[in-house]
Amino acid sequence: MSNLDRQAALAVCGGRGFVVAEPVRELLSPRRVQLGESTEVRRLLPNLGRRMVGAWAFVDHYGPDDIADEPGMQVPPHPHMGLQTVSWLHEGEVLHRDSTGSLQTIRPRELGLMTSGRAISHSEESPRPHARFLHGAQLWVALPDAHRQVEPHFQHHADLPLVTAPGLTATVILGSLDGAVSPGTTYSPLVGADLALRSGTETNLPLDPDFEYAVLSMSGEAHVDGVPVLPGSMLYLGCGRTELPLRAVSDAGLMLLGGEPFEEEIVMWWNFVGRTDEEIRQAREEWMTGDRFGEVKGYDGARLDAPEVPATQLRARGRVR
């Protein structure tokens, strides 16, 4: 999914200076952003108070939206570099096309994982016809410097490993959880998991104390380490935890995101992750005038133009001048 913000700002993310090295309970409120004609998303990362969680650098939650009489998701071809996109659905379907020739319909609790590497472009749209409801999350993972020039590729995994306990089913989207390992390719130590809790469930989820974590609420009402987390909000948990207490007030859906704190400082703007503002400006120019990002074939419509890069200048390691 794209960042369609026409006033996109250069954001400095990553680095140990932003990491909380102990357990905390920091509730993050979303910013509402219009995505296309009929989809509004709740943006949790980057957030005014929190830029990244491990390598997770971008989190949008959308729906559930009734799109029976609407076009649904319609995101024209647009570019990415330096990141992976993770498409995750609870309801509906999304048709993915990209410049490597991938064409894939992503369905609920199937992993759509696109690694942009040095450069890729893609589109996302609700199929025609499409299901009545659309509900999901779109997430980005920043690639470390050693891997951000990899060849672009797309992976689709319909069968993902599960971790179960009484009243809990955890689907491992990326990385590993309690010994279960996702088949999705990762480039830094991290975890992403979908947690389905039955009403009345109380359980403890095992965690890695070296990771920092956050929990996104998708549906229902659950208490995470004693804090009520309602749909569309996210609780940042810091580091140093070996387990996470969960209690479901109703049937609830959560997403657990975590990873080793991202050592490198990055510059994130629009749909690009780089290390300097010069990289970002060059990428924008090559999207507008060159062929670096390839062509998305089969999409019925024009591709997305990039906004202007703001005048703010950033040093090579991402610090504001």
PDB file of C-alpha atoms in Angstrom:
ATOM      1  CA  MET A   1       0.000   0.000   0.000  1.00  0.00           C
ATOM      2  CA  SER A   2       1.145   3.501  -0.744  1.00  0.00           C
ATOM      3  CA  ASN A   3       1.563   6.596   1.338  1.00  0.00           C
ATOM      4  CA  LEU A   4      -0.704   8.895  -0.700  1.00  0.00           C
ATOM      5  CA  ASP A   5      -0.026  11.962   1.450  1.00  0.00           C
ATOM      6  CA  ARG A   6       0.592  14.871  -0.950  1.00  0.00           C
ATOM      7  CA  GLN A   7       2.339  16.782   1.850  1.00  0.00           C
ATOM      8  CA  ALA A   8       4.639  13.929   2.835  1.00  0.00           C
ATOM      9  CA  ALA A   9       7.367  15.022   5.244  1.00  0.00           C
ATOM     10  CA  LEU A  10      10.899  13.723   5.526  1.00  0.00           C
ATOM     11  CA  ALA A  11      11.016  11.602   8.690  1.00  0.00           C
ATOM     12  CA  VAL A  12      14.136  10.550  10.589  1.00  0.00           C
ATOM     13  CA  CYS A  13      13.653   7.049  12.027  1.00  0.00           C
ATOM     14  CA  GLY A  14      15.684   4.313  13.650  1.00  0.00           C
ATOM     15  CA  GLY A  15      18.756   4.495  15.855  1.00  0.00           C
ATOM     16  CA  ARG A  16      19.096   3.382  19.457  1.00  0.00           C
ATOM     17  CA  GLY A  17      18.297   6.869  20.743  1.00  0.00           C
ATOM     18  CA  PHE A  18      14.571   6.302  20.131  1.00  0.00           C
ATOM     19  CA  VAL A  19      14.386   2.896  21.849  1.00  0.00           C
ATOM     20  CA  VAL A  20      12.983   2.409  25.349  1.00  0.00           C
ATOM     21  CA  ALA A  21      15.226  -0.207  26.957  1.00  0.00           C
ATOM     22  CA  GLU A  22      12.714  -1.297  29.610  1.00  0.00           C
ATOM     23  CA  PRO A  23       9.079  -2.413  29.661  1.00  0.00           C
ATOM     24  CA  VAL A  24       6.644   0.493  29.164  1.00  0.00           C
ATOM     25  CA  ARG A  25       2.960   0.975  28.295  1.00  0.00           C
ATOM     26  CA  GLU A  26       2.757   3.763  25.715  1.00  0.00           C
ATOM     27  CA  LEU A  27      -0.635   4.008  23.983  1.00  0.00           C
ATOM     28  CA  LEU A  28      -0.364   5.461  20.462  1.00  0.00           C
ATOM     29  CA  SER A  29      -3.287   7.245  18.827  1.00  0.00           C
ATOM     30  CA  PRO A  30      -3.689   7.038  15.042  1.00  0.00           C
ATOM     31  CA  ARG A  31      -3.680   9.772  12.423  1.00  0.00           C
ATOM     32  CA  ARG A  32      -6.527   9.417   9.915  1.00  0.00           C
ATOM     33  CA  VAL A  33      -5.427   9.462   6.270  1.00  0.00           C
ATOM     34  CA  GLN A  34      -7.550   9.180   3.124  1.00  0.00           C
ATOM     35  CA  LEU A  35      -6.340   6.443   0.774  1.00  0.00           C
ATOM     36  CA  GLY A  36      -7.969   6.656  -2.639  1.00  0.00           C
ATOM     37  CA  GLU A  37     -11.682   7.301  -3.115  1.00  0.00           C
ATOM     38  CA  SER A  38     -13.285   5.138  -0.456  1.00  0.00           C
ATOM     39  CA  THR A  39     -10.644   3.904   1.988  1.00  0.00           C
ATOM     40  CA  GLU A  40      -9.617   5.752   5.140  1.00  0.00           C
ATOM     41  CA  VAL A  41      -6.692   4.371   7.118  1.00  0.00           C
ATOM     42  CA  ARG A  42      -5.552   4.861  10.687  1.00  0.00           C
ATOM     43  CA  ARG A  43      -1.785   5.486  10.619  1.00  0.00           C
ATOM     44  CA  LEU A  44       0.017   4.268  13.758  1.00  0.00           C
ATOM     45  CA  LEU A  45       3.623   4.423  12.522  1.00  0.00           C
ATOM     46  CA  PRO A  46       5.416   6.687  12.043  1.00  0.00           C
ATOM     47  CA  ASN A  47       3.808   8.435  14.997  1.00  0.00           C
ATOM     48  CA  LEU A  48       4.577  11.731  16.694  1.00  0.00           C
ATOM     49  CA  GLY A  49       5.801   9.827  19.725  1.00  0.00           C
ATOM     50  CA  ARG A  50       7.161   6.670  18.095  1.00  0.00           C
ATOM     51  CA  ARG A  51       8.928   6.233  14.728  1.00  0.00           C
ATOM     52  CA  MET A  52       9.768   2.510  14.580  1.00  0.00           C
ATOM     53  CA  VAL A  53       9.337  -0.784  16.432  1.00  0.00           C
ATOM     54  CA  GLY A  54      12.331  -2.929  15.567  1.00  0.00           C
ATOM     55  CA  ALA A  55      12.516  -2.799  11.773  1.00  0.00           C
ATOM     56  CA  TRP A  56       8.753  -2.101  11.510  1.00  0.00           C
ATOM     57  CA  ALA A  57       8.605   1.455  10.135  1.00  0.00           C
ATOM     58  CA  PHE A  58       5.040   1.969   8.901  1.00  0.00           C
ATOM     59  CA  VAL A  59       1.678   0.660  10.111  1.00  0.00           C
ATOM     60  CA  ASP A  60      -1.769   1.430   8.639  1.00  0.00           C
ATOM     61  CA  HIS A  61      -4.997  -0.134   9.932  1.00  0.00           C
ATOM     62  CA  TYR A  62      -8.137   0.102   7.774  1.00  0.00           C
ATOM     63  CA  GLY A  63     -11.726  -1.070   8.048  1.00  0.00           C
ATOM     64  CA  PRO A  64     -13.849  -2.909   8.521  1.00  0.00           C
ATOM     65  CA  ASP A  65     -15.366  -0.912   5.655  1.00  0.00           C
ATOM     66  CA  ASP A  66     -18.604  -1.765   3.855  1.00  0.00           C
ATOM     67  CA  ILE A  67     -17.547  -1.458   0.200  1.00  0.00           C
ATOM     68  CA  ALA A  68     -20.475  -3.342  -1.351  1.00  0.00           C
ATOM     69  CA  ASP A  69     -21.406  -0.296  -3.435  1.00  0.00           C
ATOM     70  CA  GLU A  70     -17.938   1.257  -3.495  1.00  0.00           C
ATOM     71  CA  PRO A  71     -14.804   0.646  -5.593  1.00  0.00           C
ATOM     72  CA  GLY A  72     -12.950  -0.357  -2.448  1.00  0.00           C
ATOM     73  CA  MET A  73      -9.176  -0.143  -2.410  1.00  0.00           C
ATOM     74  CA  GLN A  74      -7.804   1.557  -5.521  1.00  0.00           C
ATOM     75  CA  VAL A  75      -4.100   2.378  -5.222  1.00  0.00           C
ATOM     76  CA  PRO A  76      -2.496   3.160  -8.614  1.00  0.00           C
ATOM     77  CA  PRO A  77       1.030   2.038  -9.540  1.00  0.00           C
ATOM     78  CA  HIS A  78       3.604   3.706  -7.281  1.00  0.00           C
ATOM     79  CA  PRO A  79       7.261   3.107  -6.347  1.00  0.00           C
ATOM     80  CA  HIS A  80       9.082   1.694  -3.317  1.00  0.00           C
ATOM     81  CA  MET A  81      12.723   1.284  -2.343  1.00  0.00           C
ATOM     82  CA  GLY A  82      14.619   0.152   0.736  1.00  0.00           C
ATOM     83  CA  LEU A  83      11.746  -1.713   2.391  1.00  0.00           C
ATOM     84  CA  GLN A  84       9.396  -4.676   2.475  1.00  0.00           C
ATOM     85  CA  THR A  85       5.611  -4.323   2.391  1.00  0.00           C
ATOM     86  CA  VAL A  86       3.440  -6.725   4.369  1.00  0.00           C
ATOM     87  CA  SER A  87      -0.230  -7.033   3.330  1.00  0.00           C
ATOM     88  CA  TRP A  88      -2.471  -8.613   5.984  1.00  0.00           C
ATOM     89  CA  LEU A  89      -6.244  -9.050   5.753  1.00  0.00           C
ATOM     90  CA  HIS A  90      -8.989 -10.054   8.168  1.00  0.00           C
ATOM     91  CA  GLU A  91     -11.772  -9.525   5.588  1.00  0.00           C
ATOM     92  CA  GLY A  92     -11.925  -8.954   1.843  1.00  0.00           C
ATOM     93  CA  GLU A  93      -9.399  -9.423  -0.930  1.00  0.00           C
ATOM     94  CA  VAL A  94      -6.652  -7.302  -2.492  1.00  0.00           C
ATOM     95  CA  LEU A  95      -5.275  -7.807  -5.998  1.00  0.00           C
ATOM     96  CA  HIS A  96      -1.525  -7.141  -6.122  1.00  0.00           C
ATOM     97  CA  ARG A  97       0.407  -6.354  -9.321  1.00  0.00           C
ATOM     98  CA  ASP A  98       4.050  -5.315  -9.510  1.00  0.00           C
ATOM     99  CA  SER A  99       6.848  -4.494 -11.925  1.00  0.00           C
ATOM    100  CA  THR A 100       8.456  -7.944 -11.569  1.00  0.00           C
ATOM    101  CA  GLY A 101       5.329  -9.384 -13.230  1.00  0.00           C
ATOM    102  CA  SER A 102       3.666 -10.658 -10.054  1.00  0.00           C
ATOM    103  CA  LEU A 103      -0.126 -10.915 -10.108  1.00  0.00           C
ATOM    104  CA  GLN A 104      -1.687 -12.271  -6.921  1.00  0.00           C
ATOM    105  CA  THR A 105      -4.985 -12.054  -5.052  1.00  0.00           C
ATOM    106  CA  ILE A 106      -4.329 -11.842  -1.304  1.00  0.00           C
ATOM    107  CA  ARG A 107      -7.036 -13.251   0.977  1.00  0.00           C
ATOM    108  CA  PRO A 108      -7.620 -13.143   4.746  1.00  0.00           C
ATOM    109  CA  ARG A 109      -4.690 -14.443   6.829  1.00  0.00           C
ATOM    110  CA  GLU A 110      -2.474 -14.987   3.804  1.00  0.00           C
ATOM    111  CA  LEU A 111       0.896 -13.260   3.650  1.00  0.00           C
ATOM    112  CA  GLY A 112       1.607 -10.914   0.771  1.00  0.00           C
ATOM    113  CA  LEU A 113       5.263  -9.910   1.153  1.00  0.00           C
ATOM    114  CA  MET A 114       6.901  -7.574  -1.357  1.00  0.00           C
ATOM    115  CA  THR A 115      10.611  -6.830  -1.050  1.00  0.00           C
ATOM    116  CA  SER A 116      11.366  -3.641  -2.933  1.00  0.00           C
ATOM    117  CA  GLY A 117      15.141  -3.841  -2.559  1.00  0.00           C
ATOM    118  CA  ARG A 118      16.731  -1.281  -4.861  1.00  0.00           C
ATOM    119  CA  ALA A 119      13.472  -0.451  -6.684  1.00  0.00           C
ATOM    120  CA  ILE A 120       9.996  -1.781  -7.465  1.00  0.00           C
ATOM    121  CA  SER A 121       6.568  -0.429  -8.337  1.00  0.00           C
ATOM    122  CA  HIS A 122       3.170  -1.993  -7.646  1.00  0.00           C
ATOM    123  CA  SER A 123      -0.571  -1.400  -7.495  1.00  0.00           C
ATOM    124  CA  GLU A 124      -3.265  -2.667  -5.142  1.00  0.00           C
ATOM    125  CA  GLU A 125      -6.976  -2.845  -5.798  1.00  0.00           C
ATOM    126  CA  SER A 126     -10.140  -4.552  -4.675  1.00  0.00           C
ATOM    127  CA  PRO A 127     -11.086  -7.208  -7.262  1.00  0.00           C
ATOM    128  CA  ARG A 128     -14.205  -6.824  -9.398  1.00  0.00           C
ATOM    129  CA  PRO A 129     -16.544  -8.105  -8.089  1.00  0.00           C
ATOM    130  CA  HIS A 130     -15.342  -7.999  -4.495  1.00  0.00           C
ATOM    131  CA  ALA A 131     -16.490  -9.016  -1.030  1.00  0.00           C
ATOM    132  CA  ARG A 132     -18.706  -6.650   0.949  1.00  0.00           C
ATOM    133  CA  PHE A 133     -16.217  -5.855   3.729  1.00  0.00           C
ATOM    134  CA  LEU A 134     -12.566  -4.828   3.657  1.00  0.00           C
ATOM    135  CA  HIS A 135     -10.487  -4.969   6.841  1.00  0.00           C
ATOM    136  CA  GLY A 136      -6.765  -5.249   7.221  1.00  0.00           C
ATOM    137  CA  ALA A 137      -3.375  -3.756   7.922  1.00  0.00           C
ATOM    138  CA  GLN A 138      -0.499  -2.657   5.737  1.00  0.00           C
ATOM    139  CA  LEU A 139       2.985  -2.610   7.221  1.00  0.00           C
ATOM    140  CA  TRP A 140       6.493  -1.775   6.077  1.00  0.00           C
ATOM    141  CA  VAL A 141       9.761  -3.287   7.256  1.00  0.00           C
ATOM    142  CA  ALA A 142      12.917  -1.214   6.754  1.00  0.00           C
ATOM    143  CA  LEU A 143      15.768  -3.100   5.099  1.00  0.00           C
ATOM    144  CA  PRO A 144      19.203  -2.834   6.759  1.00  0.00           C
ATOM    145  CA  ASP A 145      21.926  -1.240   4.677  1.00  0.00           C
ATOM    146  CA  ALA A 146      23.549  -4.579   3.809  1.00  0.00           C
ATOM    147  CA  HIS A 147      20.359  -5.787   2.086  1.00  0.00           C
ATOM    148  CA  ARG A 148      18.598  -2.720   0.747  1.00  0.00           C
ATOM    149  CA  GLN A 149      19.942  -3.204  -2.798  1.00  0.00           C
ATOM    150  CA  VAL A 150      18.632  -6.781  -3.165  1.00  0.00           C
ATOM    151  CA  GLU A 151      16.721  -7.724  -6.278  1.00  0.00           C
ATOM    152  CA  PRO A 152      13.001  -6.894  -5.943  1.00  0.00           C
ATOM    153  CA  HIS A 153      10.688  -9.861  -5.478  1.00  0.00           C
ATOM    154  CA  PHE A 154       7.243 -10.863  -4.207  1.00  0.00           C
ATOM    155  CA  GLN A 155       6.215 -13.791  -2.007  1.00  0.00           C
ATOM    156  CA  HIS A 156       2.763 -15.160  -1.264  1.00  0.00           C
ATOM    157  CA  HIS A 157       2.227 -17.680   1.536  1.00  0.00           C
ATOM    158  CA  ALA A 158      -1.270 -19.034   2.098  1.00  0.00           C
ATOM    159  CA  ASP A 159      -0.232 -21.513   4.810  1.00  0.00           C
ATOM    160  CA  LEU A 160       1.451 -20.008   7.849  1.00  0.00           C
ATOM    161  CA  PRO A 161       2.515 -21.667  11.122  1.00  0.00           C
ATOM    162  CA  LEU A 162       0.308 -21.420  14.215  1.00  0.00           C
ATOM    163  CA  VAL A 163       0.991 -21.138  17.924  1.00  0.00           C
ATOM    164  CA  THR A 164      -1.981 -22.217  20.025  1.00  0.00           C
ATOM    165  CA  ALA A 165      -3.005 -22.077  23.681  1.00  0.00           C
ATOM    166  CA  PRO A 166      -6.438 -22.300  25.325  1.00  0.00           C
ATOM    167  CA  GLY A 167      -8.452 -19.429  23.812  1.00  0.00           C
ATOM    168  CA  LEU A 168      -5.547 -18.203  21.645  1.00  0.00           C
ATOM    169  CA  THR A 169      -4.510 -18.849  18.053  1.00  0.00           C
ATOM    170  CA  ALA A 170      -1.418 -16.962  16.891  1.00  0.00           C
ATOM    171  CA  THR A 171      -0.554 -16.950  13.185  1.00  0.00           C
ATOM    172  CA  VAL A 172       3.151 -16.249  12.633  1.00  0.00           C
ATOM    173  CA  ILE A 173       3.292 -13.755   9.763  1.00  0.00           C
ATOM    174  CA  LEU A 174       7.040 -13.005   9.774  1.00  0.00           C
ATOM    175  CA  GLY A 175       9.957 -14.142  11.888  1.00  0.00           C
ATOM    176  CA  SER A 176       9.446 -16.592  14.734  1.00  0.00           C
ATOM    177  CA  LEU A 177       7.275 -16.918  17.825  1.00  0.00           C
ATOM    178  CA  ASP A 178       7.524 -19.641  20.463  1.00  0.00           C
ATOM    179  CA  GLY A 179       9.448 -21.893  18.074  1.00  0.00           C
ATOM    180  CA  ALA A 180       7.148 -21.437  15.045  1.00  0.00           C
ATOM    181  CA  VAL A 181       8.890 -19.855  12.038  1.00  0.00           C
ATOM    182  CA  SER A 182       7.217 -18.049   9.127  1.00  0.00           C
ATOM    183  CA  PRO A 183       8.315 -18.958   5.579  1.00  0.00           C
ATOM    184  CA  GLY A 184       8.479 -15.246   4.694  1.00  0.00           C
ATOM    185  CA  THR A 185      11.980 -13.896   4.013  1.00  0.00           C
ATOM    186  CA  THR A 186      13.342 -11.477   6.623  1.00  0.00           C
ATOM    187  CA  TYR A 187      16.554  -9.450   6.710  1.00  0.00           C
ATOM    188  CA  SER A 188      16.723  -8.568  10.420  1.00  0.00           C
ATOM    189  CA  PRO A 189      15.572 -10.284  13.644  1.00  0.00           C
ATOM    190  CA  LEU A 190      11.857  -9.525  14.007  1.00  0.00           C
ATOM    191  CA  VAL A 191       8.408 -10.983  14.538  1.00  0.00           C
ATOM    192  CA  GLY A 192       4.929 -10.252  13.262  1.00  0.00           C
ATOM    193  CA  ALA A 193       1.996 -12.345  14.484  1.00  0.00           C
ATOM    194  CA  ASP A 194      -1.805 -12.224  14.252  1.00  0.00           C
ATOM    195  CA  LEU A 195      -3.448 -13.050  17.599  1.00  0.00           C
ATOM    196  CA  ALA A 196      -7.050 -14.310  17.720  1.00  0.00           C
ATOM    197  CA  LEU A 197      -8.430 -14.378  21.284  1.00  0.00           C
ATOM    198  CA  ARG A 198     -11.725 -15.840  22.454  1.00  0.00           C
ATOM    199  CA  SER A 199     -13.803 -13.817  24.891  1.00  0.00           C
ATOM    200  CA  GLY A 200     -12.733 -14.425  28.493  1.00  0.00           C
ATOM    201  CA  THR A 201      -9.282 -15.752  27.584  1.00  0.00           C
ATOM    202  CA  GLU A 202      -6.392 -14.916  29.906  1.00  0.00           C
ATOM    203  CA  THR A 203      -2.960 -16.027  28.793  1.00  0.00           C
ATOM    204  CA  ASN A 204       0.717 -15.059  28.676  1.00  0.00           C
ATOM    205  CA  LEU A 205       2.557 -14.876  25.353  1.00  0.00           C
ATOM    206  CA  PRO A 206       6.312 -15.677  25.412  1.00  0.00           C
ATOM    207  CA  LEU A 207       8.553 -12.825  24.235  1.00  0.00           C
ATOM    208  CA  ASP A 208      12.240 -12.209  23.524  1.00  0.00           C
ATOM    209  CA  PRO A 209      13.678  -9.702  26.045  1.00  0.00           C
ATOM    210  CA  ASP A 210      16.111  -8.357  23.412  1.00  0.00           C
ATOM    211  CA  PHE A 211      13.209  -7.247  21.175  1.00  0.00           C
ATOM    212  CA  GLU A 212      11.106  -4.134  21.449  1.00  0.00           C
ATOM    213  CA  TYR A 213       7.382  -4.761  20.923  1.00  0.00           C
ATOM    214  CA  ALA A 214       4.051  -3.148  20.138  1.00  0.00           C
ATOM    215  CA  VAL A 215       0.513  -4.527  19.846  1.00  0.00           C
ATOM    216  CA  LEU A 216      -1.993  -3.232  17.272  1.00  0.00           C
ATOM    217  CA  SER A 217      -5.676  -3.830  17.987  1.00  0.00           C
ATOM    218  CA  MET A 218      -7.609  -4.985  14.911  1.00  0.00           C
ATOM    219  CA  SER A 219     -10.999  -5.817  16.492  1.00  0.00           C
ATOM    220  CA  GLY A 220     -12.806  -6.434  19.765  1.00  0.00           C
ATOM    221  CA  GLU A 221     -11.569  -5.412  23.192  1.00  0.00           C
ATOM    222  CA  ALA A 222      -8.516  -6.820  24.901  1.00  0.00           C
ATOM    223  CA  HIS A 223      -6.277  -5.781  27.773  1.00  0.00           C
ATOM    224  CA  VAL A 224      -2.567  -5.935  26.965  1.00  0.00           C
ATOM    225  CA  ASP A 225      -0.434  -5.980  30.127  1.00  0.00           C
ATOM    226  CA  GLY A 226      -3.445  -4.511  31.904  1.00  0.00           C
ATOM    227  CA  VAL A 227      -4.037  -1.685  29.387  1.00  0.00           C
ATOM    228  CA  PRO A 228      -7.320  -1.636  27.402  1.00  0.00           C
ATOM    229  CA  VAL A 229      -6.428  -1.483  23.689  1.00  0.00           C
ATOM    230  CA  LEU A 230      -9.315  -0.685  21.352  1.00  0.00           C
ATOM    231  CA  PRO A 231      -9.444  -1.209  17.556  1.00  0.00           C
ATOM    232  CA  GLY A 232      -7.281   1.212  15.602  1.00  0.00           C
ATOM    233  CA  SER A 233      -4.891   1.925  18.473  1.00  0.00           C
ATOM    234  CA  MET A 234      -1.466   0.523  19.255  1.00  0.00           C
ATOM    235  CA  LEU A 235       0.345  -0.049  22.542  1.00  0.00           C
ATOM    236  CA  TYR A 236       4.144   0.331  22.530  1.00  0.00           C
ATOM    237  CA  LEU A 237       5.727  -2.013  25.074  1.00  0.00           C
ATOM    238  CA  GLY A 238       9.463  -1.258  25.014  1.00  0.00           C
ATOM    239  CA  CYS A 239      12.116  -3.939  25.598  1.00  0.00           C
ATOM    240  CA  GLY A 240      13.065  -6.335  28.374  1.00  0.00           C
ATOM    241  CA  ARG A 241       9.939  -8.509  28.427  1.00  0.00           C
ATOM    242  CA  THR A 242       9.948 -12.300  28.622  1.00  0.00           C
ATOM    243  CA  GLU A 243       6.148 -12.631  28.433  1.00  0.00           C
ATOM    244  CA  LEU A 244       3.082 -10.539  27.709  1.00  0.00           C
ATOM    245  CA  PRO A 245      -0.161 -10.867  29.702  1.00  0.00           C
ATOM    246  CA  LEU A 246      -3.287 -10.808  27.511  1.00  0.00           C
ATOM    247  CA  ARG A 247      -6.950 -10.748  28.551  1.00  0.00           C
ATOM    248  CA  ALA A 248      -9.854 -10.737  26.093  1.00  0.00           C
ATOM    249  CA  VAL A 249     -12.963  -8.833  27.212  1.00  0.00           C
ATOM    250  CA  SER A 250     -14.664  -9.933  23.968  1.00  0.00           C
ATOM    251  CA  ASP A 251     -13.522 -11.937  20.969  1.00  0.00           C
ATOM    252  CA  ALA A 252     -10.527  -9.894  19.859  1.00  0.00           C
ATOM    253  CA  GLY A 253      -7.963  -9.647  17.078  1.00  0.00           C
ATOM    254  CA  LEU A 254      -4.496  -8.214  17.731  1.00  0.00           C
ATOM    255  CA  MET A 255      -1.220  -7.952  15.846  1.00  0.00           C
ATOM    256  CA  LEU A 256       2.057  -8.403  17.710  1.00  0.00           C
ATOM    257  CA  LEU A 257       4.992  -6.528  16.132  1.00  0.00           C
ATOM    258  CA  GLY A 258       8.522  -6.749  17.437  1.00  0.00           C
ATOM    259  CA  GLY A 259      12.190  -6.971  16.649  1.00  0.00           C
ATOM    260  CA  GLU A 260      15.689  -6.065  17.658  1.00  0.00           C
ATOM    261  CA  PRO A 261      15.971  -2.263  17.815  1.00  0.00           C
ATOM    262  CA  PHE A 262      16.974  -0.962  14.382  1.00  0.00           C
ATOM    263  CA  GLU A 263      20.543   0.310  14.755  1.00  0.00           C
ATOM    264  CA  GLU A 264      20.709   2.463  11.628  1.00  0.00           C
ATOM    265  CA  GLU A 265      19.156   5.867  11.203  1.00  0.00           C
ATOM    266  CA  ILE A 266      17.000   6.040   8.089  1.00  0.00           C
ATOM    267  CA  VAL A 267      15.266   8.761   6.124  1.00  0.00           C
ATOM    268  CA  MET A 268      11.689   7.892   5.169  1.00  0.00           C
ATOM    269  CA  TRP A 269       9.689   9.987   2.716  1.00  0.00           C
ATOM    270  CA  TRP A 270       6.556   9.140   0.747  1.00  0.00           C
ATOM    271  CA  ASN A 271       7.155   5.511  -0.338  1.00  0.00           C
ATOM    272  CA  PHE A 272      10.932   5.491  -0.060  1.00  0.00           C
ATOM    273  CA  VAL A 273      13.340   4.459   2.694  1.00  0.00           C
ATOM    274  CA  GLY A 274      16.882   5.761   2.261  1.00  0.00           C
ATOM    275  CA  ARG A 275      19.811   7.091   4.255  1.00  0.00           C
ATOM    276  CA  THR A 276      20.166  10.647   2.905  1.00  0.00           C
ATOM    277  CA  ASP A 277      17.879  13.267   1.441  1.00  0.00           C
ATOM    278  CA  GLU A 278      19.983  13.140  -1.751  1.00  0.00           C
ATOM    279  CA  GLU A 279      18.985   9.480  -2.193  1.00  0.00           C
ATOM    280  CA  ILE A 280      15.332  10.377  -1.695  1.00  0.00           C
ATOM    281  CA  ARG A 281      15.447  13.201  -4.228  1.00  0.00           C
ATOM    282  CA  GLN A 282      17.200  11.022  -6.793  1.00  0.00           C
ATOM    283  CA  ALA A 283      14.609   8.266  -6.345  1.00  0.00           C
ATOM    284  CA  ARG A 284      11.760  10.736  -6.849  1.00  0.00           C
ATOM    285  CA  GLU A 285      13.382  12.070 -10.024  1.00  0.00           C
ATOM    286  CA  GLU A 286      13.903   8.561 -11.391  1.00  0.00           C
ATOM    287  CA  TRP A 287      10.273   7.635 -10.695  1.00  0.00           C
ATOM    288  CA  MET A 288       9.043  10.744 -12.509  1.00  0.00           C
ATOM    289  CA  THR A 289      11.410  10.639 -15.488  1.00  0.00           C
ATOM    290  CA  GLY A 290      13.227   7.289 -15.661  1.00  0.00           C
ATOM    291  CA  ASP A 291      12.665   3.529 -15.769  1.00  0.00           C
ATOM    292  CA  ARG A 292      14.429   2.442 -12.541  1.00  0.00           C
ATOM    293  CA  PHE A 293      11.171   1.276 -10.897  1.00  0.00           C
ATOM    294  CA  GLY A 294       9.872  -0.672 -13.880  1.00  0.00           C
ATOM    295  CA  GLU A 295       6.310  -0.854 -15.158  1.00  0.00           C
ATOM    296  CA  VAL A 296       3.155  -2.335 -13.630  1.00  0.00           C
ATOM    297  CA  LYS A 297       1.289  -4.011 -16.482  1.00  0.00           C
ATOM    298  CA  GLY A 298      -2.452  -4.639 -16.510  1.00  0.00           C
ATOM    299  CA  TYR A 299      -3.600  -1.866 -14.154  1.00  0.00           C
ATOM    300  CA  ASP A 300      -6.539   0.095 -15.596  1.00  0.00           C
ATOM    301  CA  GLY A 301      -5.473   3.654 -14.928  1.00  0.00           C
ATOM    302  CA  ALA A 302      -2.586   6.083 -14.693  1.00  0.00           C
ATOM    303  CA  ARG A 303       0.280   5.644 -12.294  1.00  0.00           C
ATOM    304  CA  LEU A 304       0.742   7.879  -9.254  1.00  0.00           C
ATOM    305  CA  ASP A 305       2.842  11.041  -9.515  1.00  0.00           C
ATOM    306  CA  ALA A 306       5.194  11.806  -6.652  1.00  0.00           C
ATOM    307  CA  PRO A 307       4.687  14.940  -4.539  1.00  0.00           C
ATOM    308  CA  GLU A 308       7.464  17.499  -4.206  1.00  0.00           C
ATOM    309  CA  VAL A 309      10.195  16.717  -1.703  1.00  0.00           C
ATOM    310  CA  PRO A 310      10.162  19.346   1.073  1.00  0.00           C
ATOM    311  CA  ALA A 311      13.034  21.801   1.284  1.00  0.00           C
ATOM    312  CA  THR A 312      14.249  20.460   4.647  1.00  0.00           C
ATOM    313  CA  GLN A 313      17.826  19.213   4.342  1.00  0.00           C
ATOM    314  CA  LEU A 314      19.143  16.160   6.197  1.00  0.00           C
ATOM    315  CA  ARG A 315      22.714  15.122   6.846  1.00  0.00           C
ATOM    316  CA  ALA A 316      24.020  11.774   5.622  1.00  0.00           C
ATOM    317  CA  ARG A 317      23.112   9.974   8.864  1.00  0.00           C
ATOM    318  CA  GLY A 318      19.614  11.403   8.884  1.00  0.00           C
ATOM    319  CA  ARG A 319      19.951  14.232  11.427  1.00  0.00           C
ATOM    320  CA  VAL A 320      18.108  17.486  10.786  1.00  0.00           C
ATOM    321  CA  ARG A 321      20.358  20.435  10.090  1.00  0.00           C
TER     322      ARG A 321
END
